Amino acid sequence: MKIKHEHIRMAMNAWAYPDGEKVPAAEIAR
């Protein structure tokens, strides 16, 4: 499932590099 892998990668990127917005871990875990 490439989509799932990419989704996780995107979430990790957003978590590692927040665009000035703090995203709660719960939102990313979703």
mmCIF file of N, CA and C in Angstrom, residues 10-23:
data_model
loop_
_atom_site.group_PDB
_atom_site.id
_atom_site.type_symbol
_atom_site.label_atom_id
_atom_site.label_comp_id
_atom_site.label_asym_id
_atom_site.label_seq_id
_atom_site.Cartn_x
_atom_site.Cartn_y
_atom_site.Cartn_z
ATOM 1 N N MET A 10 4.238 11.816 4.870
ATOM 2 C CA MET A 10 3.757 13.204 4.905
ATOM 3 C C MET A 10 3.534 13.651 6.348
ATOM 4 N N ALA A 11 2.905 12.806 7.137
ATOM 5 C CA ALA A 11 2.644 13.151 8.543
ATOM 6 C C ALA A 11 3.957 13.387 9.275
ATOM 7 N N MET A 12 4.933 12.528 9.023
ATOM 8 C CA MET A 12 6.234 12.665 9.698
ATOM 9 C C MET A 12 6.901 13.969 9.265
ATOM 10 N N ASN A 13 6.816 14.280 7.981
ATOM 11 C CA ASN A 13 7.414 15.528 7.479
ATOM 12 C C ASN A 13 6.736 16.726 8.131
ATOM 13 N N ALA A 14 5.411 16.700 8.197
ATOM 14 C CA ALA A 14 4.664 17.808 8.800
ATOM 15 C C ALA A 14 5.031 17.928 10.278
ATOM 16 N N TRP A 15 5.247 16.771 10.926
ATOM 17 C CA TRP A 15 5.566 16.788 12.353
ATOM 18 C C TRP A 15 6.993 17.322 12.564
ATOM 19 N N ALA A 16 7.900 16.901 11.692
ATOM 20 C CA ALA A 16 9.304 17.310 11.830
ATOM 21 C C ALA A 16 9.468 18.765 11.402
ATOM 22 N N TYR A 17 8.696 19.192 10.407
ATOM 23 C CA TYR A 17 8.821 20.570 9.917
ATOM 24 C C TYR A 17 7.464 21.274 9.925
ATOM 25 N N PRO A 18 6.986 21.649 11.109
ATOM 26 C CA PRO A 18 5.684 22.342 11.183
ATOM 27 C C PRO A 18 5.775 23.716 10.526
ATOM 28 N N ASP A 19 4.770 24.054 9.744
ATOM 29 C CA ASP A 19 4.781 25.361 9.065
ATOM 30 C C ASP A 19 4.283 26.451 10.013
ATOM 31 N N GLY A 20 5.006 26.646 11.104
ATOM 32 C CA GLY A 20 4.611 27.677 12.049
ATOM 33 C C GLY A 20 3.381 27.271 12.844
ATOM 34 N N GLU A 21 2.695 26.217 12.403
ATOM 35 C CA GLU A 21 1.503 25.777 13.138
ATOM 36 C C GLU A 21 1.827 24.547 13.965
ATOM 37 N N LYS A 22 1.442 24.569 15.230
ATOM 38 C CA LYS A 22 1.718 23.404 16.099
ATOM 39 C C LYS A 22 0.591 22.386 15.919
ATOM 40 N N VAL A 23 0.963 21.202 15.446
ATOM 41 C CA VAL A 23 -0.052 20.166 15.233
ATOM 42 C C VAL A 23 0.047 19.129 16.346
#
